[in-house]
Amino acid sequence: MASTFQESSSFDDHFLTCPVCVLHYGTHNVNVPKALEGAGPSFRQYQASEAVRGQTFCPNHGNRETFYNQPRGDEQGPAEFASVAESQKQVLHELLGKLEPRAREVDFALNDVKMEMSQMPAFSNTAIEQAKAYFDHLIALLQKRKEETVKKIVSVHQEVGGSLQAQKEKMESESAGLASAAEFCKQVLEHGSEVEERDLERISERVEALFATPTDLTSKPSQVMLLKRKSVEDFGVDVSRAVSPQVQVREKVDASKCAVDIEIQPAVTEFSRASLLTTVDRYGRPCVVPVKNITAILMNPSGERVPTQVKEKGMGVWEISYTPEITGKHRLQVEVNGRPVAGSPFDVNVESSHTPVFTVGHYTEVKDLPHPTDVAMDMQGNIAVVEEGNKRADGSLVREIGKGYLRYPWFTAVDEPRGLVYVTDHHALDDNNNVLVFDLKGKFQFGFGKKGGKGGEFQNPSGIALDRAGNVLVVSRLDGRLQVFTPDGRYVKTAVKIRGGYPMGIALTPDGYVAVACCWGNQTEFYKYN
């Protein structure tokens, strides 16, 4: 029975373990596969004299028992091939280890392409309907404008025609009066007859009346024309630029790989807070989704929903903002395309507005801020803290202010629009003037505040600052009260009670915080300011 064997150029992974193949290719001079080159002396090519005895059969490695002579000498046959086969299997397994991940990636991409192809008709039909609606709307607007323009032309025609008709009638009336008076004068002159004094006065009065109210002979606009501010050709260019088909790549967002950045610092009541959402695909690459596909639900401890707003910040980055009204643990559920993002729902801890929102520096043996006494902020929001422990100060003397008035001045604030300088003095010469006010030239203007614990009174006033309305904020070092006064020193309210020990310098930030440098706490605390 004849057997058809595959060409030697198409060896597979199993031919070396098939005795029939080994004996077939061994009894014929064949080229050694490149995969087996260098296998060493264990691989032999058998000659025809070592052919097998009996019938052999191997269509696609069919297992039929065969009988063959032992190779001569010490040469080994199929067993040696089997050892080579094991090494080849190892190589092939390594190749599979490289091929399989790529194959899975191709399969994923292929499925995406198939899905895109299946969705293409729907998207194209939607685009067609949108185009029709757009141009139908445009046609309707043009038709409406056409009717309005024609109606306006008719109206202007009637208005101008009426004006010309009235002018024409006045001219005809004046012309008739002038002709009648002239004819009367001619007839009297031609006949040489005398005119009674009364008739002469009457005709003179009539002529004077005609000249007293002459008809306006100035030409009036009479031609109604169409003013075209843009040619049809230019309008056509605008229309062609207005809309055009575009093919976009719709990346598939993977909600399980999206992330929400919940800040470690607590949120505070009645103050806007934001968390950042990053949308990515399954490979971790940023991708954009319609904002309507992002859902952010914040629930307060009472189970009530807190309004949220989602706003795109950039490629795959979204800001989720909210303003909690009560303290306690809130839960933020974030979903993309109806699926929760990794880690959702998130805990959002909300504390009282009297709690520091964040701090700069903390108490250690090294001390990040040794004895901070004053704090200021520039227009870009950069924070500067004065460190008493380092005794650092920069600047050049321009003028002295308060000589003879100030005893232990600590902090100052300048109201440039009003031309005033406010200075706190924690051991003032006059206990009724703990805050002294000077003009920019150093001349004393007035003072306010006295020692005490009531509204408008101080326990060692220290830090001072001005808000945008010009109100004066003063903090008391001993009891931590941050009080607000009008520019002329009238008490308004106590804004907050500082928790940190020995509050010193204060400053207002552009985003609505009041920063307080706390000397004993070796930190700067931030409070919400309304």
PDB file of N, CA, C and O in Angstrom, residues 24-77:
ATOM      1  N   HIS A  24      10.777   6.594   7.000  1.00  0.00           N
ATOM      2  CA  HIS A  24      10.611   7.008   5.604  1.00  0.00           C
ATOM      3  C   HIS A  24      11.685   7.995   5.189  1.00  0.00           C
ATOM      4  O   HIS A  24      12.388   7.799   4.200  1.00  0.00           O
ATOM      5  N   TYR A  25      11.823   9.071   6.001  1.00  0.00           N
ATOM      6  CA  TYR A  25      12.803  10.070   5.623  1.00  0.00           C
ATOM      7  C   TYR A  25      14.218   9.581   5.844  1.00  0.00           C
ATOM      8  O   TYR A  25      15.163  10.083   5.273  1.00  0.00           O
ATOM      9  N   GLY A  26      14.358   8.583   6.732  1.00  0.00           N
ATOM     10  CA  GLY A  26      15.679   8.016   6.949  1.00  0.00           C
ATOM     11  C   GLY A  26      16.146   7.164   5.794  1.00  0.00           C
ATOM     12  O   GLY A  26      17.339   7.003   5.564  1.00  0.00           O
ATOM     13  N   THR A  27      15.237   6.526   5.052  1.00  0.00           N
ATOM     14  CA  THR A  27      15.611   5.685   3.918  1.00  0.00           C
ATOM     15  C   THR A  27      15.711   6.461   2.635  1.00  0.00           C
ATOM     16  O   THR A  27      15.964   5.907   1.575  1.00  0.00           O
ATOM     17  N   HIS A  28      15.474   7.734   2.670  1.00  0.00           N
ATOM     18  CA  HIS A  28      15.631   8.591   1.507  1.00  0.00           C
ATOM     19  C   HIS A  28      16.539   9.746   1.887  1.00  0.00           C
ATOM     20  O   HIS A  28      16.459  10.262   3.005  1.00  0.00           O
ATOM     21  N   ASN A  29      17.378  10.104   0.976  1.00  0.00           N
ATOM     22  CA  ASN A  29      18.261  11.246   1.250  1.00  0.00           C
ATOM     23  C   ASN A  29      17.453  12.536   1.176  1.00  0.00           C
ATOM     24  O   ASN A  29      17.011  12.948   0.109  1.00  0.00           O
ATOM     25  N   VAL A  30      17.257  13.140   2.307  1.00  0.00           N
ATOM     26  CA  VAL A  30      16.486  14.381   2.368  1.00  0.00           C
ATOM     27  C   VAL A  30      17.317  15.436   3.078  1.00  0.00           C
ATOM     28  O   VAL A  30      18.257  15.134   3.815  1.00  0.00           O
ATOM     29  N   ASN A  31      16.922  16.708   2.857  1.00  0.00           N
ATOM     30  CA  ASN A  31      17.609  17.806   3.531  1.00  0.00           C
ATOM     31  C   ASN A  31      17.165  17.899   4.975  1.00  0.00           C
ATOM     32  O   ASN A  31      15.968  17.790   5.281  1.00  0.00           O
ATOM     33  N   VAL A  32      18.100  18.144   5.834  1.00  0.00           N
ATOM     34  CA  VAL A  32      17.762  18.302   7.252  1.00  0.00           C
ATOM     35  C   VAL A  32      17.053  19.631   7.448  1.00  0.00           C
ATOM     36  O   VAL A  32      17.504  20.656   6.950  1.00  0.00           O
ATOM     37  N   PRO A  33      15.923  19.650   8.162  1.00  0.00           N
ATOM     38  CA  PRO A  33      15.228  20.923   8.420  1.00  0.00           C
ATOM     39  C   PRO A  33      16.144  21.890   9.157  1.00  0.00           C
ATOM     40  O   PRO A  33      16.937  21.489  10.003  1.00  0.00           O
ATOM     41  N   LYS A  34      15.989  23.205   8.816  1.00  0.00           N
ATOM     42  CA  LYS A  34      16.814  24.210   9.463  1.00  0.00           C
ATOM     43  C   LYS A  34      16.634  24.213  10.970  1.00  0.00           C
ATOM     44  O   LYS A  34      17.534  24.539  11.724  1.00  0.00           O
ATOM     45  N   ALA A  35      15.398  23.854  11.409  1.00  0.00           N
ATOM     46  CA  ALA A  35      15.139  23.836  12.849  1.00  0.00           C
ATOM     47  C   ALA A  35      16.002  22.825  13.564  1.00  0.00           C
ATOM     48  O   ALA A  35      16.187  22.903  14.772  1.00  0.00           O
ATOM     49  N   LEU A  36      16.537  21.790  12.797  1.00  0.00           N
ATOM     50  CA  LEU A  36      17.318  20.740  13.438  1.00  0.00           C
ATOM     51  C   LEU A  36      18.795  20.862  13.161  1.00  0.00           C
ATOM     52  O   LEU A  36      19.585  20.028  13.603  1.00  0.00           O
ATOM     53  N   GLU A  37      19.181  21.889  12.384  1.00  0.00           N
ATOM     54  CA  GLU A  37      20.589  22.055  12.106  1.00  0.00           C
ATOM     55  C   GLU A  37      21.328  22.327  13.404  1.00  0.00           C
ATOM     56  O   GLU A  37      20.885  23.112  14.236  1.00  0.00           O
ATOM     57  N   GLY A  38      22.459  21.660  13.562  1.00  0.00           N
ATOM     58  CA  GLY A  38      23.236  21.827  14.777  1.00  0.00           C
ATOM     59  C   GLY A  38      22.785  20.932  15.892  1.00  0.00           C
ATOM     60  O   GLY A  38      23.203  21.103  17.038  1.00  0.00           O
ATOM     61  N   ALA A  39      21.872  19.984  15.602  1.00  0.00           N
ATOM     62  CA  ALA A  39      21.404  19.108  16.671  1.00  0.00           C
ATOM     63  C   ALA A  39      22.474  18.138  17.128  1.00  0.00           C
ATOM     64  O   ALA A  39      22.332  17.497  18.159  1.00  0.00           O
ATOM     65  N   GLY A  40      23.548  17.995  16.362  1.00  0.00           N
ATOM     66  CA  GLY A  40      24.658  17.161  16.806  1.00  0.00           C
ATOM     67  C   GLY A  40      24.610  15.775  16.196  1.00  0.00           C
ATOM     68  O   GLY A  40      23.785  15.452  15.341  1.00  0.00           O
ATOM     69  N   PRO A  41      25.462  14.890  16.642  1.00  0.00           N
ATOM     70  CA  PRO A  41      25.583  13.553  16.053  1.00  0.00           C
ATOM     71  C   PRO A  41      24.378  12.676  16.311  1.00  0.00           C
ATOM     72  O   PRO A  41      24.267  11.597  15.742  1.00  0.00           O
ATOM     73  N   SER A  42      23.470  13.104  17.184  1.00  0.00           N
ATOM     74  CA  SER A  42      22.316  12.252  17.461  1.00  0.00           C
ATOM     75  C   SER A  42      21.365  12.196  16.280  1.00  0.00           C
ATOM     76  O   SER A  42      20.491  11.336  16.237  1.00  0.00           O
ATOM     77  N   PHE A  43      21.479  13.167  15.320  1.00  0.00           N
ATOM     78  CA  PHE A  43      20.605  13.135  14.158  1.00  0.00           C
ATOM     79  C   PHE A  43      21.350  12.488  12.995  1.00  0.00           C
ATOM     80  O   PHE A  43      22.426  12.916  12.635  1.00  0.00           O
ATOM     81  N   ARG A  44      20.749  11.426  12.429  1.00  0.00           N
ATOM     82  CA  ARG A  44      21.376  10.698  11.335  1.00  0.00           C
ATOM     83  C   ARG A  44      20.411  10.584  10.171  1.00  0.00           C
ATOM     84  O   ARG A  44      19.191  10.568  10.364  1.00  0.00           O
ATOM     85  N   GLN A  45      20.972  10.495   8.979  1.00  0.00           N
ATOM     86  CA  GLN A  45      20.166  10.211   7.797  1.00  0.00           C
ATOM     87  C   GLN A  45      20.440   8.758   7.403  1.00  0.00           C
ATOM     88  O   GLN A  45      21.569   8.385   7.095  1.00  0.00           O
ATOM     89  N   TYR A  46      19.413   7.946   7.450  1.00  0.00           N
ATOM     90  CA  TYR A  46      19.574   6.526   7.142  1.00  0.00           C
ATOM     91  C   TYR A  46      19.596   6.321   5.645  1.00  0.00           C
ATOM     92  O   TYR A  46      18.902   7.004   4.889  1.00  0.00           O
ATOM     93  N   GLN A  47      20.397   5.308   5.220  1.00  0.00           N
ATOM     94  CA  GLN A  47      20.507   4.972   3.813  1.00  0.00           C
ATOM     95  C   GLN A  47      19.507   3.886   3.456  1.00  0.00           C
ATOM     96  O   GLN A  47      18.866   3.285   4.323  1.00  0.00           O
ATOM     97  N   ALA A  48      19.386   3.608   2.159  1.00  0.00           N
ATOM     98  CA  ALA A  48      18.404   2.637   1.691  1.00  0.00           C
ATOM     99  C   ALA A  48      18.665   1.243   2.241  1.00  0.00           C
ATOM    100  O   ALA A  48      17.753   0.443   2.401  1.00  0.00           O
ATOM    101  N   SER A  49      19.970   0.942   2.523  1.00  0.00           N
ATOM    102  CA  SER A  49      20.287  -0.386   3.031  1.00  0.00           C
ATOM    103  C   SER A  49      19.722  -0.616   4.409  1.00  0.00           C
ATOM    104  O   SER A  49      19.637  -1.752   4.879  1.00  0.00           O
ATOM    105  N   GLU A  50      19.333   0.449   5.089  1.00  0.00           N
ATOM    106  CA  GLU A  50      18.771   0.323   6.436  1.00  0.00           C
ATOM    107  C   GLU A  50      17.260   0.457   6.400  1.00  0.00           C
ATOM    108  O   GLU A  50      16.645   0.835   7.380  1.00  0.00           O
ATOM    109  N   ALA A  51      16.648   0.138   5.274  1.00  0.00           N
ATOM    110  CA  ALA A  51      15.212   0.313   5.129  1.00  0.00           C
ATOM    111  C   ALA A  51      14.460  -0.636   6.045  1.00  0.00           C
ATOM    112  O   ALA A  51      14.954  -1.675   6.457  1.00  0.00           O
ATOM    113  N   VAL A  52      13.223  -0.255   6.313  1.00  0.00           N
ATOM    114  CA  VAL A  52      12.381  -1.046   7.205  1.00  0.00           C
ATOM    115  C   VAL A  52      11.895  -2.296   6.484  1.00  0.00           C
ATOM    116  O   VAL A  52      11.875  -2.376   5.261  1.00  0.00           O
ATOM    117  N   ARG A  53      11.507  -3.263   7.250  1.00  0.00           N
ATOM    118  CA  ARG A  53      10.876  -4.451   6.709  1.00  0.00           C
ATOM    119  C   ARG A  53       9.388  -4.360   6.967  1.00  0.00           C
ATOM    120  O   ARG A  53       8.979  -3.958   8.041  1.00  0.00           O
ATOM    121  N   GLY A  54       8.612  -4.773   6.102  1.00  0.00           N
ATOM    122  CA  GLY A  54       7.164  -4.764   6.288  1.00  0.00           C
ATOM    123  C   GLY A  54       6.526  -3.502   5.747  1.00  0.00           C
ATOM    124  O   GLY A  54       7.173  -2.643   5.182  1.00  0.00           O
ATOM    125  N   GLN A  55       5.193  -3.496   5.918  1.00  0.00           N
ATOM    126  CA  GLN A  55       4.396  -2.397   5.370  1.00  0.00           C
ATOM    127  C   GLN A  55       4.464  -1.188   6.295  1.00  0.00           C
ATOM    128  O   GLN A  55       4.416  -1.322   7.521  1.00  0.00           O
ATOM    129  N   THR A  56       4.572  -0.024   5.742  1.00  0.00           N
ATOM    130  CA  THR A  56       4.543   1.221   6.539  1.00  0.00           C
ATOM    131  C   THR A  56       3.410   2.114   6.037  1.00  0.00           C
ATOM    132  O   THR A  56       3.085   2.114   4.851  1.00  0.00           O
ATOM    133  N   PHE A  57       2.814   2.866   6.936  1.00  0.00           N
ATOM    134  CA  PHE A  57       1.704   3.771   6.572  1.00  0.00           C
ATOM    135  C   PHE A  57       1.675   4.962   7.527  1.00  0.00           C
ATOM    136  O   PHE A  57       1.719   4.790   8.742  1.00  0.00           O
ATOM    137  N   CYS A  58       1.634   6.157   6.981  1.00  0.00           N
ATOM    138  CA  CYS A  58       1.583   7.347   7.845  1.00  0.00           C
ATOM    139  C   CYS A  58       0.940   8.512   7.120  1.00  0.00           C
ATOM    140  O   CYS A  58       1.611   9.474   6.748  1.00  0.00           O
ATOM    141  N   PRO A  59      -0.340   8.476   6.848  1.00  0.00           N
ATOM    142  CA  PRO A  59      -1.014   9.684   6.339  1.00  0.00           C
ATOM    143  C   PRO A  59      -1.314  10.621   7.517  1.00  0.00           C
ATOM    144  O   PRO A  59      -2.118  10.286   8.374  1.00  0.00           O
ATOM    145  N   ASN A  60      -0.613  11.751   7.526  1.00  0.00           N
ATOM    146  CA  ASN A  60      -0.780  12.726   8.621  1.00  0.00           C
ATOM    147  C   ASN A  60      -0.512  12.095   9.985  1.00  0.00           C
ATOM    148  O   ASN A  60      -1.285  12.268  10.933  1.00  0.00           O
ATOM    149  N   HIS A  61       0.568  11.315  10.053  1.00  0.00           N
ATOM    150  CA  HIS A  61       1.003  10.693  11.304  1.00  0.00           C
ATOM    151  C   HIS A  61      -0.015   9.688  11.830  1.00  0.00           C
ATOM    152  O   HIS A  61      -0.241   9.590  13.045  1.00  0.00           O
ATOM    153  N   GLY A  62      -0.629   8.915  10.962  1.00  0.00           N
ATOM    154  CA  GLY A  62      -1.485   7.827  11.420  1.00  0.00           C
ATOM    155  C   GLY A  62      -0.647   6.764  12.109  1.00  0.00           C
ATOM    156  O   GLY A  62       0.400   6.351  11.612  1.00  0.00           O
ATOM    157  N   ASN A  63      -1.055   6.329  13.241  1.00  0.00           N
ATOM    158  CA  ASN A  63      -0.253   5.387  14.036  1.00  0.00           C
ATOM    159  C   ASN A  63      -0.553   3.942  13.618  1.00  0.00           C
ATOM    160  O   ASN A  63      -1.568   3.370  13.992  1.00  0.00           O
ATOM    161  N   ARG A  64       0.328   3.386  12.783  1.00  0.00           N
ATOM    162  CA  ARG A  64       0.256   1.959  12.439  1.00  0.00           C
ATOM    163  C   ARG A  64       1.575   1.329  12.850  1.00  0.00           C
ATOM    164  O   ARG A  64       2.643   1.855  12.589  1.00  0.00           O
ATOM    165  N   GLU A  65       1.477   0.138  13.479  1.00  0.00           N
ATOM    166  CA  GLU A  65       2.689  -0.499  13.992  1.00  0.00           C
ATOM    167  C   GLU A  65       3.566  -0.921  12.839  1.00  0.00           C
ATOM    168  O   GLU A  65       3.107  -1.521  11.860  1.00  0.00           O
ATOM    169  N   THR A  66       4.834  -0.628  12.944  1.00  0.00           N
ATOM    170  CA  THR A  66       5.783  -0.951  11.889  1.00  0.00           C
ATOM    171  C   THR A  66       6.919  -1.792  12.445  1.00  0.00           C
ATOM    172  O   THR A  66       7.182  -1.780  13.674  1.00  0.00           O
ATOM    173  N   PHE A  67       7.595  -2.479  11.565  1.00  0.00           N
ATOM    174  CA  PHE A  67       8.711  -3.329  11.973  1.00  0.00           C
ATOM    175  C   PHE A  67       9.903  -2.946  11.136  1.00  0.00           C
ATOM    176  O   PHE A  67       9.784  -2.778   9.914  1.00  0.00           O
ATOM    177  N   TYR A  68      11.040  -2.758  11.783  1.00  0.00           N
ATOM    178  CA  TYR A  68      12.206  -2.318  11.051  1.00  0.00           C
ATOM    179  C   TYR A  68      13.454  -2.938  11.657  1.00  0.00           C
ATOM    180  O   TYR A  68      13.452  -3.393  12.815  1.00  0.00           O
ATOM    181  N   ASN A  69      14.528  -3.013  10.828  1.00  0.00           N
ATOM    182  CA  ASN A  69      15.807  -3.556  11.285  1.00  0.00           C
ATOM    183  C   ASN A  69      16.488  -2.556  12.213  1.00  0.00           C
ATOM    184  O   ASN A  69      16.289  -1.345  12.116  1.00  0.00           O
ATOM    185  N   GLN A  70      17.303  -3.071  13.089  1.00  0.00           N
ATOM    186  CA  GLN A  70      18.092  -2.210  13.964  1.00  0.00           C
ATOM    187  C   GLN A  70      19.187  -1.545  13.149  1.00  0.00           C
ATOM    188  O   GLN A  70      19.824  -2.190  12.315  1.00  0.00           O
ATOM    189  N   PRO A  71      19.481  -0.294  13.285  1.00  0.00           N
ATOM    190  CA  PRO A  71      20.565   0.344  12.553  1.00  0.00           C
ATOM    191  C   PRO A  71      21.886  -0.317  12.890  1.00  0.00           C
ATOM    192  O   PRO A  71      22.076  -0.822  14.001  1.00  0.00           O
ATOM    193  N   ARG A  72      22.820  -0.281  11.916  1.00  0.00           N
ATOM    194  CA  ARG A  72      24.088  -0.955  12.117  1.00  0.00           C
ATOM    195  C   ARG A  72      24.980  -0.151  13.058  1.00  0.00           C
ATOM    196  O   ARG A  72      24.852   1.057  13.206  1.00  0.00           O
ATOM    197  N   GLY A  73      25.926  -0.906  13.608  1.00  0.00           N
ATOM    198  CA  GLY A  73      26.907  -0.269  14.490  1.00  0.00           C
ATOM    199  C   GLY A  73      26.266   0.267  15.748  1.00  0.00           C
ATOM    200  O   GLY A  73      25.302  -0.286  16.273  1.00  0.00           O
ATOM    201  N   ASP A  74      26.832   1.362  16.226  1.00  0.00           N
ATOM    202  CA  ASP A  74      26.329   1.976  17.465  1.00  0.00           C
ATOM    203  C   ASP A  74      25.406   3.135  17.194  1.00  0.00           C
ATOM    204  O   ASP A  74      25.113   3.924  18.076  1.00  0.00           O
ATOM    205  N   GLU A  75      24.985   3.282  15.929  1.00  0.00           N
ATOM    206  CA  GLU A  75      24.098   4.382  15.619  1.00  0.00           C
ATOM    207  C   GLU A  75      22.714   4.121  16.180  1.00  0.00           C
ATOM    208  O   GLU A  75      22.236   2.995  16.175  1.00  0.00           O
ATOM    209  N   GLN A  76      22.079   5.173  16.638  1.00  0.00           N
ATOM    210  CA  GLN A  76      20.745   5.063  17.193  1.00  0.00           C
ATOM    211  C   GLN A  76      19.770   5.763  16.253  1.00  0.00           C
ATOM    212  O   GLN A  76      20.126   6.727  15.593  1.00  0.00           O
ATOM    213  N   GLY A  77      18.567   5.255  16.214  1.00  0.00           N
ATOM    214  CA  GLY A  77      17.577   5.784  15.285  1.00  0.00           C
ATOM    215  C   GLY A  77      16.519   6.631  15.949  1.00  0.00           C
ATOM    216  O   GLY A  77      16.775   7.739  16.382  1.00  0.00           O
TER     217      GLY A  77
END
